[in-house]
Short mmCIF file of C-alpha atoms and ligand atoms in Angstrom, two decimals:
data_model
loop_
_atom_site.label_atom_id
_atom_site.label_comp_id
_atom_site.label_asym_id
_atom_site.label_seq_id
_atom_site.Cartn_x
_atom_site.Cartn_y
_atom_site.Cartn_z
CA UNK Q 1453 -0.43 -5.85 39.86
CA UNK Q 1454 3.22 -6.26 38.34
CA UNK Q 1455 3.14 -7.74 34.67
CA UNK Q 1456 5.60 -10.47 34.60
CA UNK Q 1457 8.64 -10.00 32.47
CA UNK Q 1458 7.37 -10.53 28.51
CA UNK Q 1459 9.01 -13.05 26.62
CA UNK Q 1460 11.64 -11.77 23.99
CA UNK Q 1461 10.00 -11.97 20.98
CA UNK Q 1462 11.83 -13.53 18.00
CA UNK Q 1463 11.45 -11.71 14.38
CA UNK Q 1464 12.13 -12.07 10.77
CA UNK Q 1465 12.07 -9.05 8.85
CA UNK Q 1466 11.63 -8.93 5.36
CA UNK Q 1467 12.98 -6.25 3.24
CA UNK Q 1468 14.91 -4.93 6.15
CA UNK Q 1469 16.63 -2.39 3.57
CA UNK Q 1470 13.72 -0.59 2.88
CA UNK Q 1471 11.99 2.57 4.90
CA UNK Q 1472 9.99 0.25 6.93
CA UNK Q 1473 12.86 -2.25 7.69
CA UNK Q 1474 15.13 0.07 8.54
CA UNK Q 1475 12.84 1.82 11.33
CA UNK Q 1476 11.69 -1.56 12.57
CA UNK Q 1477 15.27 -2.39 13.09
CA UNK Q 1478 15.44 1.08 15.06
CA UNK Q 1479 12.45 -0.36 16.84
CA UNK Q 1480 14.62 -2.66 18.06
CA UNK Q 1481 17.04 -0.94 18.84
CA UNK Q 1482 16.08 0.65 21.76
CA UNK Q 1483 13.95 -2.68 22.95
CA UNK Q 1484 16.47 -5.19 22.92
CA UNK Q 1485 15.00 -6.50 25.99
CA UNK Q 1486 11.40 -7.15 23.75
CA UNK Q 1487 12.70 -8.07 20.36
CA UNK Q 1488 15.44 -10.36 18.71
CA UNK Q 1489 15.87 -10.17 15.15
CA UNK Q 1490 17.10 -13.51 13.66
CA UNK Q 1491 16.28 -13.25 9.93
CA UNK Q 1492 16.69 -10.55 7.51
CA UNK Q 1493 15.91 -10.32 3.66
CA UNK Q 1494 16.69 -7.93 1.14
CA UNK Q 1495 15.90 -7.41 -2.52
CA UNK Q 1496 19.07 -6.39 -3.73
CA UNK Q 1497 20.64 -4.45 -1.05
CA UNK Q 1498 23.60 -6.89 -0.41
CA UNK Q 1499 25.92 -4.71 1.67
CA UNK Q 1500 23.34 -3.31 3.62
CA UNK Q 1501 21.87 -6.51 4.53
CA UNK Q 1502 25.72 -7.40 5.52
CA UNK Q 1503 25.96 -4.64 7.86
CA UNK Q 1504 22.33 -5.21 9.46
CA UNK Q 1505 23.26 -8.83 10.15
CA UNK Q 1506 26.35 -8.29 11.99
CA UNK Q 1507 24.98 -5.49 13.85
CA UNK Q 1508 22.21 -7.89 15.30
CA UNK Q 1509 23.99 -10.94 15.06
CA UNK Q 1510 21.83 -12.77 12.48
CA UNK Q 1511 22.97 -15.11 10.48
CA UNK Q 1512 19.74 -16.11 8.10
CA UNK Q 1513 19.54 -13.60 6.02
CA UNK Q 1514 18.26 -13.83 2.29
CA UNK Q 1515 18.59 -11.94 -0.82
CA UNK Q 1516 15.33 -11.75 -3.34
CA UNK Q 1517 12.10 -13.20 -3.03
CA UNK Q 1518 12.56 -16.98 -3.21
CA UNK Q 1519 15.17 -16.00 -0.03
CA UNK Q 1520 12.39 -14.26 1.37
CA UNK Q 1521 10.00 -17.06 1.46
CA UNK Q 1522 12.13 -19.70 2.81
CA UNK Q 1523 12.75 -17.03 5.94
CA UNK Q 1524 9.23 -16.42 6.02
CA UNK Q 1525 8.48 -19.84 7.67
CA UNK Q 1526 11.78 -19.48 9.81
CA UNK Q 1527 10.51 -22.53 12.58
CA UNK Q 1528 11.69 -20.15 15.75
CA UNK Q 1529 9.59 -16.99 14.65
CA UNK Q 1530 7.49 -15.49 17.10
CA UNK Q 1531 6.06 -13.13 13.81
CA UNK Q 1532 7.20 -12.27 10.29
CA UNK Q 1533 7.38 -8.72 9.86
CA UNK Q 1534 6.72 -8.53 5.95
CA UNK Q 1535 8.03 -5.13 4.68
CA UNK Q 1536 8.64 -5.90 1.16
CA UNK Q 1537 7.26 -3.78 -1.47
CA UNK Q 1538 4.70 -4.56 -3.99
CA UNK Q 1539 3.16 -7.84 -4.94
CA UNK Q 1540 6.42 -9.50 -5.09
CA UNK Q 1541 5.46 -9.50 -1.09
CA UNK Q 1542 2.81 -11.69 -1.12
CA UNK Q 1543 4.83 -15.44 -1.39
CA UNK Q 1544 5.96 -14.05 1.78
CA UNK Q 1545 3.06 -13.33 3.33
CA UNK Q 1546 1.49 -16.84 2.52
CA UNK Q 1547 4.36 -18.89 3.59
CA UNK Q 1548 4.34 -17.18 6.84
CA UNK Q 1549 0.62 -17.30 7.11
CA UNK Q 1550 0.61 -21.06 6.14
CA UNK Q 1551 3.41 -21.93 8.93
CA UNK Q 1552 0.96 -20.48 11.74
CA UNK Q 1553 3.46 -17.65 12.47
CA UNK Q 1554 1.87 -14.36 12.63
CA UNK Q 1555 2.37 -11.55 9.94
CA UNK Q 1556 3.01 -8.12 11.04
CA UNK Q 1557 2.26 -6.58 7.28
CA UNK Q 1558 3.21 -3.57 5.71
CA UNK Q 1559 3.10 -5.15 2.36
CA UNK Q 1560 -0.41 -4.29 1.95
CA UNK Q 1561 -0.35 -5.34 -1.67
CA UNK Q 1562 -0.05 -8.91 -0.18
CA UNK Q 1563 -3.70 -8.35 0.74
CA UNK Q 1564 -5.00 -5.88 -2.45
CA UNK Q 1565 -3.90 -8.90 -4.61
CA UNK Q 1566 -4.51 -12.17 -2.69
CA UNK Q 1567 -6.51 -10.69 -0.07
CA UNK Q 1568 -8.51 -14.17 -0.11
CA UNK Q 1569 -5.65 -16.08 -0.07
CA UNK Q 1570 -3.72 -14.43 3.20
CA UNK Q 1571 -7.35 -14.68 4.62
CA UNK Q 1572 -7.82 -18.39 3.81
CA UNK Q 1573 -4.14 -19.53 5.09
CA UNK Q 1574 -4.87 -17.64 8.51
CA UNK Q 1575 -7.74 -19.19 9.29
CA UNK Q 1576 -6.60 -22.47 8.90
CA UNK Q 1577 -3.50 -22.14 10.97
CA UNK Q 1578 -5.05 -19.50 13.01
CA UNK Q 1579 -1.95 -17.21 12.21
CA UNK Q 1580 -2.82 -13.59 13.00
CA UNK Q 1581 -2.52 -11.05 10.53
CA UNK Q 1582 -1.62 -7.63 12.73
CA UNK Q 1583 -1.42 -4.41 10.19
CA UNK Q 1584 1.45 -2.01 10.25
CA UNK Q 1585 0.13 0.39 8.12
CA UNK Q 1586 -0.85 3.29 10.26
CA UNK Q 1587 -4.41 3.77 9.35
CA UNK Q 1588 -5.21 0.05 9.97
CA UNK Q 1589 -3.81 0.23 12.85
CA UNK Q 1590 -5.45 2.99 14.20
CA UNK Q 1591 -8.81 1.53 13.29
CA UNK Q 1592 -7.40 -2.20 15.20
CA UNK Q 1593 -7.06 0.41 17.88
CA UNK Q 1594 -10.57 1.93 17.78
CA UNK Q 1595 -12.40 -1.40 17.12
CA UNK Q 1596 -10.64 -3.78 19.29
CA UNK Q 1597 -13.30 -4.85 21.82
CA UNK Q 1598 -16.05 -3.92 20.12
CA UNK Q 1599 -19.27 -5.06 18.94
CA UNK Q 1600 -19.82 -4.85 15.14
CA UNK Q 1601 -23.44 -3.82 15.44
CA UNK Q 1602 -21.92 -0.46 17.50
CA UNK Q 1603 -20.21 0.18 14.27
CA UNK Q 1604 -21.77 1.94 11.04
CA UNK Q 1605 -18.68 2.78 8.88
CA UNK Q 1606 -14.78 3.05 9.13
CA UNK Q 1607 -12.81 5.85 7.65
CA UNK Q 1608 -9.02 6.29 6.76
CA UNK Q 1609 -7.40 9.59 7.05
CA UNK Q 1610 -5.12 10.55 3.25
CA UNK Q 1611 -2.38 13.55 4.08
CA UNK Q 1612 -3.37 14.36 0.18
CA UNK Q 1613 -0.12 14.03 -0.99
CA UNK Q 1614 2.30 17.06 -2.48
CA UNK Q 1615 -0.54 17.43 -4.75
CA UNK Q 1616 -3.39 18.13 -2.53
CA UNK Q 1617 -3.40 22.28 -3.55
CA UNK Q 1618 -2.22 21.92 -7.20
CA UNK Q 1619 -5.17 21.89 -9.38
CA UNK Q 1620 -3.22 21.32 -12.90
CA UNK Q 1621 -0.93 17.89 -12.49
CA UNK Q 1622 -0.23 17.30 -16.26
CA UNK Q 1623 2.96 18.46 -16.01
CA UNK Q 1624 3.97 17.33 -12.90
CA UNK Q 1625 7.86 15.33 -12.37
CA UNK Q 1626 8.86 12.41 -10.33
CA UNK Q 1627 10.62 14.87 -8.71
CA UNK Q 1628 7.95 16.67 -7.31
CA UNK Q 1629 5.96 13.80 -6.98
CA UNK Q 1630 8.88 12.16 -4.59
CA UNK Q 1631 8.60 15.01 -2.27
CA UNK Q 1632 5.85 13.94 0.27
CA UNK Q 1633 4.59 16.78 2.78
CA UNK Q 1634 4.39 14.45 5.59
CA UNK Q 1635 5.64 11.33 5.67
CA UNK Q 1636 9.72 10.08 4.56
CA UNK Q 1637 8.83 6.57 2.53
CA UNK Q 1638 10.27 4.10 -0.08
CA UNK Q 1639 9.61 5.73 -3.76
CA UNK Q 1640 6.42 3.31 -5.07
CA UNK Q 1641 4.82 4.46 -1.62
CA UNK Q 1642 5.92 7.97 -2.04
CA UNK Q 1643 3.68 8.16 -5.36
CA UNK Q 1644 0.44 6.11 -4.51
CA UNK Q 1645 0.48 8.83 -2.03
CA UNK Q 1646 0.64 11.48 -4.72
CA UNK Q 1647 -1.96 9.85 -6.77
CA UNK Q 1648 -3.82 8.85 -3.84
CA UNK Q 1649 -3.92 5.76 -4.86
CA UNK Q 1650 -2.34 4.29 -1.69
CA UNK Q 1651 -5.49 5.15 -0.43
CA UNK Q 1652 -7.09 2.81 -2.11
CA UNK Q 1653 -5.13 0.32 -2.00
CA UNK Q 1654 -5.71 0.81 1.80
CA UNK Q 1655 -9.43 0.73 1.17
CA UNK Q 1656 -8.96 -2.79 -0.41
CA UNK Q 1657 -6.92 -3.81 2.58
CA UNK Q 1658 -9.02 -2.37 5.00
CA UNK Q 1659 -12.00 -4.38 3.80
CA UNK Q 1660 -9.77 -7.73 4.03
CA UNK Q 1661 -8.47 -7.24 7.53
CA UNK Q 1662 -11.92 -5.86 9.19
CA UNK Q 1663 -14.78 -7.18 6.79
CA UNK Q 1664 -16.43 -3.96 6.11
CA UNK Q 1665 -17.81 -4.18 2.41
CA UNK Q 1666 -17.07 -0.66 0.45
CA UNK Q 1667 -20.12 1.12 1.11
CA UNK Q 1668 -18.88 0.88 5.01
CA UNK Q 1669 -14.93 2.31 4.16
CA UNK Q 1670 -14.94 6.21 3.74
CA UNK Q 1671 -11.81 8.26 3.24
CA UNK Q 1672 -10.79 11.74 4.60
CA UNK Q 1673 -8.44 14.17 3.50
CA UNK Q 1674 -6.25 15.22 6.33
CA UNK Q 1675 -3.14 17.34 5.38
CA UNK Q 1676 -1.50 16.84 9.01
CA UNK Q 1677 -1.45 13.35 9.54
CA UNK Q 1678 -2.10 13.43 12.65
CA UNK Q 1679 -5.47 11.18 13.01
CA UNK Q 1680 -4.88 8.13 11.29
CA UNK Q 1681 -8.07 6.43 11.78
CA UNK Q 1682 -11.78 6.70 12.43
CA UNK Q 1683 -14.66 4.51 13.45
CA UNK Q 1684 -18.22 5.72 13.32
CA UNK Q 1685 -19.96 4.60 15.37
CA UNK Q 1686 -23.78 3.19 14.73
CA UNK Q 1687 -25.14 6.19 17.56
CA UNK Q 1688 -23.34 8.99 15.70
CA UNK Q 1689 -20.32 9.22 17.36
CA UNK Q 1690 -16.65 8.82 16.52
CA UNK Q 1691 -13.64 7.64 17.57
CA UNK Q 1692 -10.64 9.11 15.87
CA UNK Q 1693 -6.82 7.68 17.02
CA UNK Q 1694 -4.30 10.21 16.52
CA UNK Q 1695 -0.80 9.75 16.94
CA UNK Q 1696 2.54 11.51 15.77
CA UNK Q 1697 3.31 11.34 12.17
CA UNK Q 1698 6.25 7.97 13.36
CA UNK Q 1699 5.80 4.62 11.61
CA UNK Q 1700 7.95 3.13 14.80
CA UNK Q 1701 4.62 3.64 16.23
CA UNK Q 1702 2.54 1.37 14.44
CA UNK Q 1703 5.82 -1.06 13.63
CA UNK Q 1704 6.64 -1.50 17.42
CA UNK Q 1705 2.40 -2.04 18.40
CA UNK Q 1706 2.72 -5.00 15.27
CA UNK Q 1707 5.85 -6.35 16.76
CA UNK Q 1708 4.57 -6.40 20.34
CA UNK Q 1709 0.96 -7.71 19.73
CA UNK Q 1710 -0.71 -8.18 21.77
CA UNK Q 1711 1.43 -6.80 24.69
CA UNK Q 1712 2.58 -3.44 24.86
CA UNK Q 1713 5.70 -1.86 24.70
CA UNK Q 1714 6.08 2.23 25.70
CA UNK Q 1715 7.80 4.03 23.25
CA UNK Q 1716 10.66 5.80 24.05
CA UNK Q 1717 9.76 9.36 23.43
CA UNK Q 1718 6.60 11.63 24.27
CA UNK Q 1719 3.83 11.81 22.24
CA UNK Q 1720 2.00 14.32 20.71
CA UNK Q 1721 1.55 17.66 21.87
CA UNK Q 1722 -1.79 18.98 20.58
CA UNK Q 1723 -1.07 22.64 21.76
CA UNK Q 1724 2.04 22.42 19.55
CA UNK Q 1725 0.45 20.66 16.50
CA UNK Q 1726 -2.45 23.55 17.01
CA UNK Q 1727 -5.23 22.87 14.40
CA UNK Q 1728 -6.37 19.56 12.87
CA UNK Q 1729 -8.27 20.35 9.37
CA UNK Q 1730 -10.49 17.64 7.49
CA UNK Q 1731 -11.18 17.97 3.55
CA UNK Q 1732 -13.21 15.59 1.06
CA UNK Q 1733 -11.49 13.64 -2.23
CA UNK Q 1734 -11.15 15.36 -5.46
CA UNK Q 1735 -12.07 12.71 -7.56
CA UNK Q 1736 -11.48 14.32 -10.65
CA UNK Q 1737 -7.83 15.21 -9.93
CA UNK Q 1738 -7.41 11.52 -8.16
CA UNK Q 1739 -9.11 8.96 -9.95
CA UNK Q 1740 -6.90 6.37 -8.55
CA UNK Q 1741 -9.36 5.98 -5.80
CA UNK Q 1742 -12.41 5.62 -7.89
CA UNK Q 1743 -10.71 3.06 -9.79
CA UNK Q 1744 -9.57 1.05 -6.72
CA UNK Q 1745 -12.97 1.19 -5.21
CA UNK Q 1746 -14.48 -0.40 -8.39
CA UNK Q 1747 -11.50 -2.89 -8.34
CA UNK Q 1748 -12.34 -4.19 -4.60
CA UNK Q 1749 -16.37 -4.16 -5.32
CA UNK Q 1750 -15.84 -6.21 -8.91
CA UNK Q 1751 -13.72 -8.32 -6.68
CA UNK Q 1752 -12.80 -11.72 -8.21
CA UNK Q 1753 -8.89 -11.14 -9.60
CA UNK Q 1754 -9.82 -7.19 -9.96
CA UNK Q 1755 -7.59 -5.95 -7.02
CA UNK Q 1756 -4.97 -8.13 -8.16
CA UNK Q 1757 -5.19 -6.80 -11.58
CA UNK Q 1758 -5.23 -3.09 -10.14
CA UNK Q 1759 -2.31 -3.18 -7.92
CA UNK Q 1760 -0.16 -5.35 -11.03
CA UNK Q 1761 -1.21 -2.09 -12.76
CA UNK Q 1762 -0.53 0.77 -10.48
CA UNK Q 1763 2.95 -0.75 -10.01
CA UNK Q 1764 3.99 -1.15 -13.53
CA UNK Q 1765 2.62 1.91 -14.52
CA UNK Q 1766 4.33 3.69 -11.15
CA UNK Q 1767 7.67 1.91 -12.55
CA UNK Q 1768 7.29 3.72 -16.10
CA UNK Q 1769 6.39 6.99 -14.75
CA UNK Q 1770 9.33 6.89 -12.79
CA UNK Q 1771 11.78 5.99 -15.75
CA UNK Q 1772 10.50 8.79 -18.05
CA UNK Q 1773 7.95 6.45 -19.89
CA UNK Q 1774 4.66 7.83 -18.58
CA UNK Q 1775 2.86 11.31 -17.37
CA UNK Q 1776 1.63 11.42 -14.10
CA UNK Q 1777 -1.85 11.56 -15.09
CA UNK Q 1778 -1.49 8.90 -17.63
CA UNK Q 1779 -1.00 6.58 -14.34
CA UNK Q 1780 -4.42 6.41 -13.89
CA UNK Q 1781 -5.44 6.59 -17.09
CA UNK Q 1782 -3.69 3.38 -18.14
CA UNK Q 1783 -4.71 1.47 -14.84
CA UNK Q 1784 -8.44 2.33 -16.09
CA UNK Q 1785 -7.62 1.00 -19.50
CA UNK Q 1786 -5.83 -2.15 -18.02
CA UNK Q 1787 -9.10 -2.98 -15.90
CA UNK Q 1788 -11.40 -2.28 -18.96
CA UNK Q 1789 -9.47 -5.21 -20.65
CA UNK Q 1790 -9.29 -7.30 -17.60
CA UNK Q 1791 -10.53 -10.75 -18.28
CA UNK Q 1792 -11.85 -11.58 -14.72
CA UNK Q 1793 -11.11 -15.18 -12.94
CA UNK Q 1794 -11.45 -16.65 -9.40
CA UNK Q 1795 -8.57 -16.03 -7.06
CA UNK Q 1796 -8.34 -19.76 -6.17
CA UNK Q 1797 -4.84 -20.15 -5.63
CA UNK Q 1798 -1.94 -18.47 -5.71
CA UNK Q 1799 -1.95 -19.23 -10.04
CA UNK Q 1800 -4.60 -17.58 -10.17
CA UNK Q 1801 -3.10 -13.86 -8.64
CA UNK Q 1802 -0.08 -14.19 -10.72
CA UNK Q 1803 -1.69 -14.88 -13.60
CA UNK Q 1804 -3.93 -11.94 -12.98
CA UNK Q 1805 -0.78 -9.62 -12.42
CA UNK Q 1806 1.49 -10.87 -15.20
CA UNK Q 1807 -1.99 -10.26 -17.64
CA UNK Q 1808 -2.07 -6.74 -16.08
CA UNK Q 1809 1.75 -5.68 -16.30
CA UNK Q 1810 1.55 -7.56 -19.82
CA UNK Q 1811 -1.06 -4.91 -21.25
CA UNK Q 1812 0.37 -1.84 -19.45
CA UNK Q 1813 3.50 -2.18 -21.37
CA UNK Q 1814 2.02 -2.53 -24.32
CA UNK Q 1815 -0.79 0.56 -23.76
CA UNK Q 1816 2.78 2.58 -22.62
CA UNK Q 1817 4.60 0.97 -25.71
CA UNK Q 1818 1.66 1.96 -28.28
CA UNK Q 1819 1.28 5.47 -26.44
CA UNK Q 1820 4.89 6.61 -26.56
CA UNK Q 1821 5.56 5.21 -30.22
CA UNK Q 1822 2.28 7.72 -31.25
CA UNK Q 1823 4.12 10.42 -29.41
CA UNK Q 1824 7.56 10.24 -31.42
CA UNK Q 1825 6.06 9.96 -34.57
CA UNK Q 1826 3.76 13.06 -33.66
CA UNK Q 1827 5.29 14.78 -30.57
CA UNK Q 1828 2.91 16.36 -27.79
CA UNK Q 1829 -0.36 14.74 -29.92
CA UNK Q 1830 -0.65 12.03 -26.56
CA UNK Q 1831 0.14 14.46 -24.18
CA UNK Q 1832 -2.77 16.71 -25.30
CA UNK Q 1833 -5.41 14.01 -25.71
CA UNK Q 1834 -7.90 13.35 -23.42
CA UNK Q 1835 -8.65 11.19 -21.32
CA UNK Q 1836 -10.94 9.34 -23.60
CA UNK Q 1837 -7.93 9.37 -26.35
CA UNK Q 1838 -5.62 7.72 -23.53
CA UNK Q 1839 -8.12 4.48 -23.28
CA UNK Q 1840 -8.60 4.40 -26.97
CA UNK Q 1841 -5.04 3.17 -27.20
CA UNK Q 1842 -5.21 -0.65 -27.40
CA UNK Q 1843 -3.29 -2.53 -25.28
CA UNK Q 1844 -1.41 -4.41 -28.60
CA UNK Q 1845 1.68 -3.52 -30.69
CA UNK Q 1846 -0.08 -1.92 -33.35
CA UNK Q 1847 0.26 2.45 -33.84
CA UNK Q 1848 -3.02 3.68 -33.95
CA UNK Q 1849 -3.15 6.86 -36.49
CA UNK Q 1850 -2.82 10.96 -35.16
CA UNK Q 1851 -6.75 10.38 -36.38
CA UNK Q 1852 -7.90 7.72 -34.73
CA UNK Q 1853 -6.66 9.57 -31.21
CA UNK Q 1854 -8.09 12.78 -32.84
CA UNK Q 1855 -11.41 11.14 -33.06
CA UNK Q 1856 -11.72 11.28 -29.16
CA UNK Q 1857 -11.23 14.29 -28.82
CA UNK Q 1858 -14.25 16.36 -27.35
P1 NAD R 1351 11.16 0.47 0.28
O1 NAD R 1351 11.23 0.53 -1.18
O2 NAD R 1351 11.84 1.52 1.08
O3 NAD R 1351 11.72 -0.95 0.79
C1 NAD R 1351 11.34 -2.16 0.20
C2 NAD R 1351 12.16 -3.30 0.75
O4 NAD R 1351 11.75 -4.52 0.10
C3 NAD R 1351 13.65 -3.17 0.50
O5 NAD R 1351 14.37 -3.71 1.59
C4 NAD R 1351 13.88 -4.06 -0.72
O6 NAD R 1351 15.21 -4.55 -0.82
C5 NAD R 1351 12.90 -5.18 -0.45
N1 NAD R 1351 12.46 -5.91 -1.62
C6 NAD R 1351 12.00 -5.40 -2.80
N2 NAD R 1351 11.67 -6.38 -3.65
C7 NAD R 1351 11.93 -7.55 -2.98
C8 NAD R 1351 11.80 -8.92 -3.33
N3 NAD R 1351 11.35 -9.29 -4.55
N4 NAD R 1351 12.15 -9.86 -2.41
C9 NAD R 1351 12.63 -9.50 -1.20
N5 NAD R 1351 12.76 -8.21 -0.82
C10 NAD R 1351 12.42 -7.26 -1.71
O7 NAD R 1351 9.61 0.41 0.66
P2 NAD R 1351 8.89 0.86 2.02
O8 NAD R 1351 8.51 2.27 1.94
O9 NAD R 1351 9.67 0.38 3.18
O10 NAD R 1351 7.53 0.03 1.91
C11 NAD R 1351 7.48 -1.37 2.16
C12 NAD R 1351 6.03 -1.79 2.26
O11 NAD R 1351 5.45 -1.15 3.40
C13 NAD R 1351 5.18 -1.37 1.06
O12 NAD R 1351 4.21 -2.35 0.82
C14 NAD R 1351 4.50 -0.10 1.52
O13 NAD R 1351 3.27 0.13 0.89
C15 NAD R 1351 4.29 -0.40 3.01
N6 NAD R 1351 4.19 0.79 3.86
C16 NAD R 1351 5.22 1.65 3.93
C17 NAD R 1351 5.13 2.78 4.74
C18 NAD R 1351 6.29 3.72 4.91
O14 NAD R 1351 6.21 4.65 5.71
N7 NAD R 1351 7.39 3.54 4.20
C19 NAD R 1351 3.94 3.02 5.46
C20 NAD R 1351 2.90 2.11 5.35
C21 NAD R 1351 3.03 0.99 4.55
MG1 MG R 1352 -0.97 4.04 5.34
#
């Protein structure tokens, strides 16, 4: 049987500047019989944006997130592509969502904060939500079709990060921390990865988009990145989708849902890739994951509060402010404090993640001041030390940090 020629499929994309943007517009590229791109947003990126749009002929295009909204419920969109990064994403997400155009979403922190939210808005328009994250969708792949009772768990494949080997990381630079093993990204990515808390942020997302509660979402270390996904299955069995280590992949499946479009290129050669090696979670050395686990099963305005977190405290490592470890270690503080509320509406998230960023400054702010009074006294503290800092203005003494100590 000979499919009938597929509709061109309209597209906004949303932060079109960014690593994800820029190979979705390569995605295009080389299907201009598939796609048409007729909105584009940016953050900042003005001349970039400029050239993008007269390369494809657009001419809505938006710069920052109010821009990014409006073209979010662009009235001839066939789907929304939403590759903006961070919670500044999920406006975005919901307008799109809310106009019964479907989402093609890499901002997965549009679903780790207002996971409920993007839910609630697609059911009543019956806009799809359609992951471009890799692991998600290699796990659409794996359960599309099938019954939930077949199913026992789901599992998402981590690379590990440049860290994976390195057993000290107190020292460790954004630098180092920018240089992923496997996969080229934007920068906030790039360390989630290192900390592994992207995983968990995926974990969060996961359980949004397929309904598994935590106990049912496992994660795998898997240096090649080469299986992205895995369903176990309720007789013992597994599925694992592999696929080579090329978001276009997962970006041109989101775009096409539900057809199909063949990629250009071959795709993997096994013999070549040679061995495929699988290798539990250090906790201790990534607590990120622990911490976004007990985010997503506290639930309520805890995810939002975790992501608000991460990405403030990802900012300040980034400028100088913070350690690498003391990522984690202020996210746990943050949640510790976390007064707890309803995600109701969309007040309710941004409240949540203003409260967050609000007492990460302030642990950061207290932290550092300790440190140029008494230089290297923070760095050597503990852990215990590190969440003894209150998230306030006041300077605790070199005491009151020595008291933690073991
Ligand atoms: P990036 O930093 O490279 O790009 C981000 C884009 O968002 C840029 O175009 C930027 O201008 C735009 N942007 C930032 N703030 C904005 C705002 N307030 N309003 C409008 N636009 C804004 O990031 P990335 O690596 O492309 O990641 C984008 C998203 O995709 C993230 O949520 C990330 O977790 C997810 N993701 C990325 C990858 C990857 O391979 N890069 C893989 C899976 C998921
Ligand atoms: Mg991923």
């Amino acid at each position: 049987m000979s499919t009938p020629a597929a509709a061109v499929r309209k597209i906004v994309i949303l932060g079109s500047t960014g690593s994800i943007g820029r190979q979705a517009l390569d995605v295009v590229r080389s299907h201009r019989d598939r796609f048409q791109v007729i909105g584009l947003a940016t953050g900042t990126d003005r001349a970039a944006l400029a050239g993008q749009a007269a390369e494809f002929g657009v001419t809505a295009t938006a710069v920052g997130t109010d821009g990014a909204v409006d073209l979010a419920a662009h009235p001839d969109a066939d789907v929304v592509l939403n590759a903006i990064v961070g919670a500044a994403g999920l406006r975005a997400s919901l307008a799109a969502l809310r106009a019964g155009i479907d989402l093609a979403l890499a901002n997965k922190e549009s679903l780790v904060a207002g996971g409920e939210l993007c839910l609630a808005a697609a059911r009543r328009s019956g806009a799809r939500i359609i992951p471009v994250d890799s692991e998600h969708w290699a796990l659409t792949q794996c359960l599309e079709g099938r019954d939930r009772s077949s199913v026992r768990r789901i599992v998402l494949t981590a690379s590990g990060g440049p860290f994976r080997t390195q057993l000290v990381l107190d020292d460790v630079t954004p630098e180092e921390a920018l240089a992923h093993p496997t996969w080229a990204m934007g920068p906030k990515i790039t360390i989630d990865s290192a900390t592994l808390m992207n995983k968990g942020l995926e974990v969060i997302e996961a359980h949004f988009l397929f309904g598994f509660d935590f106990e049912h979402i496992g994660i795998v270390v898997h240096p090649q990145s080469i299986v992205h996904g895995i369903v176990e299955n309720a007789d013992g069995s597994m599925l694992l989708q592999a696929a080579p280590t090329d978001m276009r992949i997962p970006i041109r499946a989101a775009l096409a849902h539900p057809d199909h479009v063949a990629a250009p290129a071959d795709g993997l050669d096994l013999g070549a890739v040679g061995s495929l090696t699988f290798e539990g979670v250090d906790h201790d050395r990534f607590p990120a994951v622990s911490l976004a686990y007990e985010a997503g099963r506290q639930g309520a305005t805890y995810p939002a509060a975790l992501n608000a977190a991460n990405e403030e405290a990802v900012g300040a490592f980034l400028s100088g402010l913070l350690s690498f470890v003391g990522i984690s270690h202020v996210i746990e503080a943050t949640l510790a404090a976390h007064r707890p509320g309803d995600p109701l509406d969309l007040d309710d998230v941004l409240e949540a993640d203003a409260a967050a960023r609000a007492a990460v400054r302030g642990i950061i702010r207290t932290r550092n001041a300790v440190e140029r009074s008494d230089p290297g006294v923070v760095r050597r503290a503990n852990r215990a030390a590190f969440l003894a800092l209150e998230p306030s203005e006041a300077v605790p003494t070199r005491r009151s940090l020595e008291r933690e100590e073991p």
